[in-house]
Coordinates of C-alpha atoms and ligand atoms in Angstrom, one line a residue:
M1 CA 140.9 92.4 74.0
E2 CA 140.9 94.9 71.1
R3 CA 139.0 98.2 71.0
L4 CA 137.5 98.4 67.5
T5 CA 136.4 101.7 65.8
I6 CA 133.7 101.0 63.2
Q7 CA 132.9 103.4 60.5
T8 CA 129.1 104.1 60.1
R9 CA 126.7 106.6 59.0
P10 CA 123.5 108.3 60.3
I11 CA 120.4 106.1 60.1
E12 CA 117.1 107.8 59.5
G13 CA 114.4 107.8 62.2
Q14 CA 116.5 107.4 65.4
K15 CA 114.4 110.2 67.2
P16 CA 113.4 109.3 70.7
G17 CA 109.6 109.3 71.2
T18 CA 107.4 109.5 74.3
S19 CA 109.8 106.9 76.1
G20 CA 113.0 106.3 74.4
L21 CA 113.6 104.7 70.9
R22 CA 110.8 102.0 69.9
K23 CA 111.0 100.3 66.7
K24 CA 110.5 96.9 65.2
T25 CA 112.9 94.4 66.7
R26 CA 114.1 93.4 63.2
T27 CA 115.0 97.2 62.7
F28 CA 117.1 97.1 65.9
M29 CA 118.8 93.9 64.6
E30 CA 119.9 95.6 61.3
P31 CA 123.7 96.1 60.9
H32 CA 124.9 99.1 63.0
Y33 CA 121.3 100.2 64.1
L34 CA 121.5 99.4 67.9
E35 CA 125.4 100.3 67.9
N36 CA 124.6 103.7 66.3
F37 CA 121.9 104.6 68.8
V38 CA 124.0 103.6 71.8
Q39 CA 127.0 105.4 70.6
S40 CA 124.7 108.6 70.1
I41 CA 123.6 108.1 73.8
W42 CA 127.2 108.1 74.9
D43 CA 127.8 111.2 72.7
G44 CA 124.7 112.9 73.8
I45 CA 125.7 112.7 77.6
G46 CA 129.3 113.7 77.0
G47 CA 130.8 110.3 76.9
V48 CA 131.1 107.4 79.5
A49 CA 134.6 107.5 80.4
G50 CA 134.9 106.8 84.2
K51 CA 131.1 106.6 84.5
V52 CA 129.0 104.0 86.4
L53 CA 125.8 102.9 84.7
V54 CA 122.9 100.5 85.3
L55 CA 121.7 98.1 82.6
G56 CA 118.7 95.7 82.4
G57 CA 115.4 95.1 80.6
D58 CA 112.0 93.4 80.5
G59 CA 113.5 90.1 79.1
R60 CA 111.9 90.5 75.6
Y61 CA 113.5 88.9 72.5
F62 CA 116.8 90.4 71.6
G63 CA 117.2 92.0 75.0
D64 CA 120.1 89.5 76.0
R65 CA 121.9 90.1 72.8
A66 CA 121.5 93.9 73.0
A67 CA 122.8 93.9 76.6
Q68 CA 126.1 92.3 75.6
V69 CA 126.6 94.8 72.7
I70 CA 126.0 97.7 75.1
L71 CA 128.3 96.3 77.7
R72 CA 131.1 96.0 75.1
M73 CA 130.4 99.5 73.9
A74 CA 130.4 100.9 77.5
A75 CA 133.8 99.1 77.9
A76 CA 135.2 100.7 74.8
G77 CA 133.9 104.2 75.9
G78 CA 135.9 103.8 79.1
A79 CA 133.1 103.3 81.7
A80 CA 134.2 102.1 85.1
R81 CA 131.4 99.8 86.0
V82 CA 128.0 98.7 84.8
I83 CA 125.5 97.2 87.2
V84 CA 123.4 94.6 85.5
G85 CA 120.3 92.7 86.6
Q86 CA 121.0 88.9 86.6
G87 CA 119.9 87.6 83.1
A88 CA 119.8 91.2 81.9
L89 CA 116.5 91.6 83.7
L90 CA 115.4 94.8 85.6
S91 CA 111.9 96.1 85.8
T92 CA 111.8 99.8 84.8
P93 CA 111.1 101.0 88.4
A94 CA 113.8 98.6 89.8
A95 CA 116.3 100.1 87.3
S96 CA 115.2 103.6 88.3
H97 CA 115.8 102.7 92.0
L98 CA 119.3 101.2 91.4
I99 CA 120.4 104.2 89.5
R100 CA 119.4 106.4 92.3
A101 CA 120.4 104.2 95.3
R102 CA 123.9 103.5 93.8
G103 CA 124.5 107.1 92.9
T104 CA 125.2 106.3 89.3
D105 CA 125.5 108.4 86.1
G106 CA 122.2 106.9 84.6
G107 CA 121.3 103.7 83.0
I108 CA 119.8 102.0 79.9
I109 CA 116.6 100.1 80.0
L110 CA 115.8 97.6 77.2
S111 CA 112.0 97.4 76.7
A112 CA 109.1 98.4 74.4
S113 CA 107.0 98.5 77.6
H114 CA 103.5 96.9 76.9
N115 CA 104.2 96.3 73.2
P116 CA 104.5 92.7 72.3
G117 CA 108.0 91.1 72.0
G118 CA 109.6 88.7 69.4
P119 CA 111.6 88.8 66.2
D120 CA 108.5 90.4 64.4
E121 CA 107.3 92.5 67.2
D122 CA 108.8 95.5 69.1
F123 CA 112.0 96.5 70.9
G124 CA 113.2 99.7 72.6
V125 CA 116.1 101.4 74.1
K126 CA 115.7 104.2 76.8
F127 CA 118.4 106.3 78.8
N128 CA 117.6 107.4 82.1
T129 CA 119.6 110.1 83.9
P130 CA 121.2 110.1 87.4
N131 CA 117.9 111.1 88.9
G132 CA 116.6 107.7 87.9
G133 CA 114.1 109.1 85.5
P134 CA 113.8 109.0 81.7
A135 CA 116.0 111.5 79.9
A136 CA 114.4 114.9 79.6
E137 CA 113.8 116.7 76.3
D138 CA 117.2 118.5 76.2
V139 CA 119.2 115.4 76.8
T140 CA 117.0 113.3 74.2
G141 CA 117.4 116.3 71.7
R142 CA 121.4 115.9 72.1
I143 CA 121.2 112.2 71.5
Y144 CA 119.0 112.6 68.4
A145 CA 121.5 115.2 67.2
A146 CA 124.3 112.7 67.7
T147 CA 122.4 110.1 65.7
R148 CA 122.4 112.5 62.8
A149 CA 126.1 113.3 63.0
I150 CA 127.6 109.9 63.8
E151 CA 130.6 108.8 61.7
A152 CA 132.0 105.9 63.9
Y153 CA 131.3 103.8 67.0
H154 CA 133.6 102.0 69.4
I155 CA 133.1 98.5 70.8
L156 CA 135.4 96.0 72.5
E157 CA 136.0 92.7 70.7
A158 CA 135.4 90.2 73.5
Q159 CA 133.2 87.1 74.5
D160 CA 129.9 87.5 76.2
V161 CA 130.0 88.2 79.8
D162 CA 128.4 85.7 82.1
L163 CA 125.2 87.3 83.3
S164 CA 123.5 84.2 84.7
S165 CA 124.6 84.6 88.4
P166 CA 125.4 87.5 90.7
G167 CA 129.0 88.6 91.0
T168 CA 131.5 90.9 89.5
R169 CA 133.4 90.1 86.3
D170 CA 135.9 92.1 84.2
L171 CA 135.2 93.2 80.6
G172 CA 138.6 94.9 79.6
D173 CA 139.1 97.5 82.2
M174 CA 135.5 97.9 83.2
A175 CA 133.7 96.0 85.9
V176 CA 130.4 94.2 85.4
E177 CA 128.5 93.8 88.5
V178 CA 125.6 91.4 88.2
V179 CA 123.0 91.9 90.8
D180 CA 119.8 90.1 91.9
P181 CA 117.1 92.2 90.2
V182 CA 114.6 91.9 92.9
A183 CA 116.3 92.3 96.3
D184 CA 117.0 96.1 96.5
Y185 CA 113.5 96.8 95.1
A186 CA 111.8 94.6 97.6
A187 CA 113.6 96.3 100.5
L188 CA 112.4 99.6 99.3
M189 CA 108.7 98.4 99.1
E190 CA 109.2 97.1 102.8
E191 CA 110.3 100.7 103.7
L192 CA 107.1 102.3 102.1
F193 CA 104.3 100.0 103.2
D194 CA 103.1 98.3 106.2
F195 CA 103.8 94.6 105.3
D196 CA 102.5 93.5 108.5
A197 CA 99.1 95.0 107.9
I198 CA 99.0 93.7 104.4
G199 CA 100.1 90.4 105.6
D200 CA 97.4 90.3 108.2
L201 CA 94.8 91.2 105.6
L202 CA 95.9 88.2 103.5
A203 CA 96.0 85.8 106.3
G204 CA 92.5 86.7 107.2
G205 CA 91.3 85.2 103.9
F206 CA 91.4 88.2 101.6
R207 CA 92.3 86.7 98.2
V208 CA 94.5 88.4 95.6
V209 CA 95.4 87.6 92.0
F210 CA 98.3 89.2 90.1
D211 CA 98.7 88.7 86.5
A212 CA 102.4 89.2 85.6
M213 CA 101.5 88.5 81.8
H214 CA 104.8 86.5 81.3
A215 CA 106.7 89.7 81.7
V216 CA 109.3 91.1 84.1
T217 CA 107.2 91.5 87.3
G218 CA 106.7 87.7 87.6
P219 CA 109.9 87.4 89.9
Y220 CA 109.2 90.6 91.8
A221 CA 105.4 89.8 92.6
T222 CA 106.2 86.1 93.6
E223 CA 109.0 87.4 96.1
I224 CA 106.9 90.2 97.4
L225 CA 103.3 89.1 97.4
E226 CA 103.8 85.3 97.9
R227 CA 107.0 84.9 99.8
R228 CA 107.1 88.1 102.0
L229 CA 103.4 88.8 102.4
G230 CA 102.2 85.4 102.4
A231 CA 99.5 85.4 99.5
A232 CA 98.6 81.8 98.6
P233 CA 101.1 80.2 96.3
G234 CA 99.7 80.5 92.8
S235 CA 98.2 84.0 93.4
V236 CA 100.8 85.4 91.0
I237 CA 99.8 83.9 87.5
N238 CA 101.7 83.9 84.3
A239 CA 104.7 84.6 86.5
R240 CA 107.6 83.3 84.3
P241 CA 109.1 85.9 82.0
K242 CA 109.1 84.8 78.4
P243 CA 111.0 86.5 75.5
D244 CA 107.6 86.8 73.6
F245 CA 105.4 87.2 76.6
G246 CA 103.8 83.9 75.9
G247 CA 102.6 85.5 72.6
G248 CA 100.4 88.0 74.2
H249 CA 100.4 91.8 74.5
P250 CA 101.9 92.6 78.0
D251 CA 99.4 95.4 78.3
P252 CA 97.4 95.6 81.4
N253 CA 94.1 96.5 80.2
P254 CA 90.6 94.8 80.1
V255 CA 91.4 93.6 76.5
W256 CA 94.8 92.0 77.0
A257 CA 94.7 90.9 80.5
R258 CA 92.4 88.1 79.7
D259 CA 93.3 85.7 82.5
L260 CA 92.8 88.4 85.1
M261 CA 89.5 89.5 83.6
A262 CA 88.3 85.9 83.6
A263 CA 89.2 85.4 87.2
M264 CA 87.7 88.6 88.5
H265 CA 84.5 88.1 86.5
G266 CA 84.2 84.5 87.3
D267 CA 82.3 82.7 89.9
D268 CA 83.7 83.4 93.4
P269 CA 86.3 86.1 92.4
P270 CA 89.1 87.0 94.5
D271 CA 88.9 90.2 96.5
F272 CA 91.6 92.1 94.5
G273 CA 93.1 91.6 91.1
A274 CA 96.0 93.3 89.4
A275 CA 98.3 93.2 86.4
S276 CA 101.4 94.8 85.4
D277 CA 103.0 95.3 81.8
G278 CA 106.2 94.2 80.0
D279 CA 108.7 96.3 82.1
G280 CA 106.6 96.5 85.2
D281 CA 106.0 100.2 85.4
R282 CA 102.1 100.1 84.5
N283 CA 99.3 98.7 86.5
M284 CA 95.8 97.5 86.4
I285 CA 93.5 97.4 89.4
M286 CA 90.3 95.4 89.8
G287 CA 87.8 94.4 92.4
P288 CA 85.4 91.6 92.2
G289 CA 83.6 92.0 88.9
M290 CA 84.9 95.7 88.8
Y291 CA 87.7 97.5 86.6
V292 CA 89.2 100.6 88.3
A293 CA 90.1 103.1 85.5
P294 CA 93.7 104.3 85.9
S295 CA 92.6 108.0 86.2
D296 CA 90.3 106.9 89.2
S297 CA 93.0 104.8 90.7
V298 CA 95.6 107.8 91.0
A299 CA 92.7 109.8 92.7
V300 CA 92.0 107.1 95.2
L301 CA 95.6 106.7 95.9
A302 CA 96.0 110.3 96.5
A303 CA 93.0 110.6 98.7
N304 CA 94.0 107.7 101.0
A305 CA 98.0 107.3 100.7
T306 CA 98.5 108.5 104.2
H307 CA 97.4 104.9 105.4
A308 CA 101.0 103.8 104.2
P309 CA 103.9 104.6 106.4
G310 CA 105.8 106.2 103.5
Y311 CA 103.2 108.6 102.9
A312 CA 101.9 109.0 106.6
G313 CA 103.2 112.6 106.7
G314 CA 101.0 113.7 103.9
L315 CA 101.5 114.6 100.2
K316 CA 103.4 117.8 99.0
G317 CA 101.4 117.9 95.9
V318 CA 100.1 115.8 93.0
A319 CA 100.4 115.8 89.2
R320 CA 98.6 114.0 86.2
S321 CA 99.3 114.2 82.4
M322 CA 97.0 116.4 80.6
P323 CA 94.8 113.8 78.9
T324 CA 94.4 111.9 82.4
S325 CA 90.9 112.7 84.0
R326 CA 90.4 115.4 86.3
A327 CA 89.4 113.0 89.2
L328 CA 92.7 113.8 90.7
D329 CA 92.1 117.5 90.5
A330 CA 88.8 117.1 92.6
V331 CA 90.8 115.3 95.4
A332 CA 93.7 117.9 95.3
K333 CA 91.1 120.8 95.6
A334 CA 89.3 119.2 98.5
R335 CA 92.7 118.5 100.3
G336 CA 94.3 121.7 99.6
L337 CA 97.0 120.2 97.4
D338 CA 98.8 121.7 94.3
C339 CA 97.9 119.7 91.2
Y340 CA 100.0 120.0 88.2
E341 CA 99.0 119.1 84.5
T342 CA 101.9 117.9 82.4
P343 CA 102.3 116.6 78.8
T344 CA 102.0 112.9 78.2
G345 CA 105.3 111.1 79.1
W346 CA 106.7 110.2 82.6
K347 CA 109.8 112.3 81.8
F348 CA 107.7 115.6 82.5
F349 CA 107.2 114.6 86.1
G350 CA 110.8 114.3 86.9
N351 CA 111.5 118.1 87.7
L352 CA 108.3 118.4 89.8
L353 CA 109.4 115.3 91.9
D354 CA 113.0 116.3 92.1
D355 CA 112.0 119.8 93.2
G356 CA 109.8 118.5 95.9
R357 CA 106.6 119.9 94.5
I358 CA 104.7 116.7 94.2
T359 CA 104.8 113.2 96.0
L360 CA 102.4 111.3 93.7
C361 CA 101.5 111.4 90.1
G362 CA 99.7 109.4 87.5
E363 CA 98.4 109.0 84.0
E364 CA 95.5 107.6 82.1
S365 CA 97.8 105.0 80.4
A366 CA 97.8 102.9 83.6
G367 CA 100.9 104.5 85.2
T368 CA 101.0 105.6 88.8
G369 CA 104.1 106.5 90.9
S370 CA 105.6 108.6 93.6
D371 CA 109.0 110.3 94.6
H372 CA 110.3 106.8 95.6
V373 CA 111.7 106.3 92.2
R374 CA 111.6 108.4 89.0
E375 CA 109.5 106.0 86.8
K376 CA 105.9 104.8 87.2
D377 CA 105.7 101.7 89.3
G378 CA 103.2 98.8 88.8
L379 CA 103.9 96.8 91.8
W380 CA 104.1 99.9 94.0
A381 CA 100.5 100.8 93.0
V382 CA 99.3 97.3 93.8
L383 CA 101.0 97.4 97.2
L384 CA 99.6 101.0 98.1
W385 CA 96.1 99.8 97.1
L386 CA 96.6 96.7 99.4
N387 CA 97.9 98.9 102.2
I388 CA 94.9 101.3 101.8
L389 CA 92.4 98.3 101.8
A390 CA 94.1 96.9 104.8
G391 CA 94.1 100.4 106.5
T392 CA 90.4 101.2 105.8
G393 CA 88.9 97.7 106.1
K394 CA 87.0 98.4 102.8
G395 CA 86.8 96.2 99.6
V396 CA 87.5 97.6 96.1
P397 CA 83.7 98.3 95.4
E398 CA 83.0 100.0 98.8
L399 CA 86.2 102.3 98.5
M400 CA 85.2 103.4 94.9
A401 CA 81.6 104.1 95.9
D402 CA 82.7 106.1 98.9
H403 CA 85.3 108.0 96.8
W404 CA 82.7 109.0 94.2
R405 CA 80.2 110.1 96.8
E406 CA 82.9 112.3 98.4
F407 CA 84.5 113.7 95.2
G408 CA 82.1 113.1 92.4
R409 CA 82.6 110.8 89.4
N410 CA 84.7 111.6 86.4
F411 CA 83.5 109.1 83.6
Y412 CA 86.4 108.4 81.3
T413 CA 87.7 106.3 78.4
R414 CA 90.2 106.4 75.7
H415 CA 89.4 105.4 72.2
D416 CA 92.5 104.5 70.0
F417 CA 92.5 104.4 66.1
E418 CA 95.6 102.4 65.4
A419 CA 97.9 102.2 62.3
I420 CA 96.4 105.1 60.5
E421 CA 98.6 106.4 57.6
T422 CA 100.7 109.1 59.3
E423 CA 99.9 111.8 56.6
K424 CA 96.1 111.3 57.2
A425 CA 96.5 111.3 61.1
E426 CA 98.4 114.7 60.8
A427 CA 95.9 116.1 58.3
L428 CA 93.2 115.4 60.9
M429 CA 95.2 117.2 63.6
D430 CA 95.9 120.2 61.1
D431 CA 92.4 120.5 60.2
L432 CA 91.1 120.6 63.8
R433 CA 94.0 123.0 64.8
G434 CA 92.9 125.4 62.0
R435 CA 89.2 125.2 63.0
M436 CA 89.8 125.4 66.8
D437 CA 89.3 129.0 67.5
G438 CA 85.9 128.9 65.7
L439 CA 84.5 126.0 67.8
P440 CA 83.6 127.6 71.1
G441 CA 79.9 128.4 71.0
T442 CA 79.0 125.8 68.4
Q443 CA 77.1 122.4 69.1
A444 CA 78.1 118.9 68.5
A445 CA 76.0 115.7 69.4
G446 CA 73.8 118.1 71.5
R447 CA 76.8 119.4 73.6
R448 CA 77.9 123.0 73.4
V449 CA 81.6 123.5 73.0
E450 CA 82.8 126.0 75.7
A451 CA 86.5 126.3 74.9
A452 CA 89.1 124.9 72.6
D453 CA 92.9 125.1 72.8
E454 CA 96.1 123.2 72.1
F455 CA 98.0 122.2 75.1
A456 CA 101.5 123.8 75.7
Y457 CA 103.5 123.3 79.0
T458 CA 106.1 125.5 80.6
D459 CA 108.1 123.5 83.1
P460 CA 107.8 125.6 86.4
V461 CA 111.2 124.3 87.5
D462 CA 113.5 124.9 84.6
G463 CA 111.2 127.0 82.3
S464 CA 111.5 124.6 79.3
V465 CA 108.5 124.6 77.0
A466 CA 106.8 121.8 75.3
E467 CA 104.3 122.7 72.6
R468 CA 101.5 121.0 70.5
Q469 CA 100.9 118.4 73.3
G470 CA 97.3 117.6 72.4
I471 CA 94.0 119.6 71.3
R472 CA 91.5 120.0 74.0
L473 CA 87.8 120.7 73.6
Y474 CA 85.8 121.7 76.6
L475 CA 82.1 120.9 76.6
E476 CA 79.4 122.5 78.7
G477 CA 78.7 120.6 82.0
G478 CA 82.3 119.4 82.6
G479 CA 82.7 117.2 79.4
R480 CA 86.1 117.2 77.6
I481 CA 87.5 115.8 74.5
V482 CA 91.3 115.4 74.0
L483 CA 93.1 114.5 70.7
R484 CA 96.7 113.6 70.2
L485 CA 98.9 111.3 68.3
S486 CA 100.7 108.6 70.2
G487 CA 104.5 108.8 70.6
T488 CA 105.1 105.2 71.2
G489 CA 103.8 103.3 68.4
T490 CA 106.0 101.6 65.8
Q491 CA 103.7 101.3 62.8
G492 CA 101.9 104.3 61.2
A493 CA 100.1 106.7 63.7
T494 CA 97.8 106.0 66.5
L495 CA 95.1 108.6 67.1
R496 CA 94.2 108.7 70.7
V497 CA 90.7 110.3 71.6
Y498 CA 90.3 110.9 75.3
L499 CA 86.7 111.3 76.5
E500 CA 85.6 112.4 79.9
D501 CA 82.3 113.7 81.5
R502 CA 81.6 114.7 85.0
S503 CA 78.7 114.0 87.4
D504 CA 77.9 114.8 90.9
D505 CA 74.7 113.0 90.8
P506 CA 75.0 109.6 92.8
A507 CA 72.1 108.1 90.9
T508 CA 74.5 108.0 87.9
F509 CA 77.7 106.6 89.5
G510 CA 76.7 103.0 88.5
R511 CA 76.4 103.9 84.7
D512 CA 78.3 102.0 82.1
V513 CA 81.2 104.1 81.3
Q514 CA 80.9 103.9 77.4
D515 CA 77.1 104.6 77.7
A516 CA 77.9 107.5 79.9
L517 CA 80.2 108.8 77.4
A518 CA 78.3 108.1 74.1
D519 CA 77.4 111.7 73.4
V520 CA 80.9 112.9 74.1
A521 CA 82.1 110.3 71.8
R522 CA 79.7 111.4 69.0
A523 CA 80.8 114.9 69.6
A524 CA 84.5 114.1 69.1
H525 CA 83.7 112.3 65.8
E526 CA 81.8 115.4 64.5
L527 CA 84.2 118.0 65.7
A528 CA 87.4 116.2 64.6
R529 CA 85.9 114.7 61.5
I530 CA 87.4 111.3 62.3
E531 CA 85.7 109.3 59.5
H532 CA 86.3 111.9 56.8
H533 CA 90.1 111.8 57.5
T534 CA 90.7 108.2 58.5
G535 CA 87.7 106.3 57.1
R536 CA 87.1 105.0 60.6
T537 CA 84.0 105.1 62.4
E538 CA 84.9 102.7 65.3
P539 CA 88.0 102.7 67.4
D540 CA 90.4 99.7 67.6
V541 CA 90.6 99.9 71.5
R542 CA 88.5 101.4 74.2
A543 CA 90.7 101.6 77.1
Ligands
G16_1 C1 104.9 105.7 78.0 C2 105.2 107.0 78.8 C3 103.9 107.4 79.4 C4 102.9 107.6 78.3 C5 102.7 106.3 77.5 C6 101.7 106.4 76.3 O1 104.6 104.7 78.8 O2 106.1 106.9 79.9 O3 104.1 108.6 80.0 O4 101.5 108.0 78.9 O5 103.9 105.9 76.9 O6 102.3 107.4 75.5 P1 101.7 107.7 73.9 O7 100.2 108.1 74.4 O8 102.4 108.8 73.4 O9 101.6 106.4 73.3 P2 105.3 103.2 78.6 O10 104.6 102.3 79.7 O11 104.9 102.8 77.2 O12 106.7 103.3 78.9

């Protein structure tokens, strides 16, 4: 087998975003595009000679081809071993677990998360470090620098490696170890949760539905929920992973998880509903006729986690991304826990988890997780919910009602304005930034602005600083508006407007969320001059 050195040149735009490099699949399929980025990962981490890596992805279109290229490039770089999920499949949390459990030097995850898949849709490549978490800013910075200086990449000339069944194969001098993608992850879940209690709940007639959205969690959920916990066969729907996710967006929210919404809002709904996304790290939780907002979900999990054996000793602390609602802060305050506020991006939780400052964390974007891995984890959240429902004997609506009575309610929604011209989106942010200092004391939509700032984060563990992480406008009475531009889109810019309001009055807890936040939304439009800059009056998505 010959080791080829291919001359190349830097390709524009290979800067990793919120979570790795995400682009149109056709962009990744262009000559040298994938190879340039993979070589830059190797160069950014000081080479792969002698190293052990993990490789897998969410099964989207082009993932199988990309995996073969990456294996040949790892072999050419002198890697000792690559551990690959069978069929090149690994959910993001399962990859994080394997990276940690096998003591490896990191891994590559092939996914564009909740974005659709297919030749005209999205693809992504992300490097995770030996702690199992997404590479931190210093590492992604070195990778990006390497993409701008690259002159050549190295690849082995070889046939495809058989990834269709477990076993170890040679690729030049490198070992390719193909593993069952589910086994180790399922064993970890059995350590953390009381499978007997959950099994008893299900045996007692408690019905669940889990929508895998034709994405990677199908095999994981079928094994854990149906085979190990005894949920009725067919409880996992859309269970077979497909390269185009069956033509849908594998995004677990009320807009895209249509089958789940139909089941939970239909006649005789199941007691509990959930969905996960393309790569298995996000989650959506529902009760009969009821959607649980991700910001509420992380607060409920923090308040009740001790029902699960893995958290019976209590939590060290908690964290949320800045735009996530402050429902979690209310729990932390009542329980005497430290609560950290980080920029958007799971990578920012890594140091807090590694340093033992927090046990549990979550984000408004449907991500929740704990120190068991270094990624957010969709099925983990589902199992913790089930463990809590089994432990408390409550249903989802009852648990939520009790939670709001104890901690108050943070009404919360996110309005997304998608595919805006990048210059216009940046002009909006620049304009608001320029006017920010003059806003406190002014009124918008009948609400007084109390404070305004732009979020910057200093990591308490390593002192690294992340600036310009979103503009915050605080309103009198506990309201808050946050504006930032998404770092995961592949087309133009997405303006995210996060709206929150607080109530301690039980008479309001049943209000419709969009209604409850209508004046905060109007204030956001006025203060940020959204129509003036973008021409838009309505968001594309209300999450
Ligand atoms: C990624 C990050 C999350 C972030 C989300 C949305 O999730 O890991 O931390 O909240 O993107 O980011 P943005 O608002 O910049 O689009 P995922 O599930 O897409 O990997």
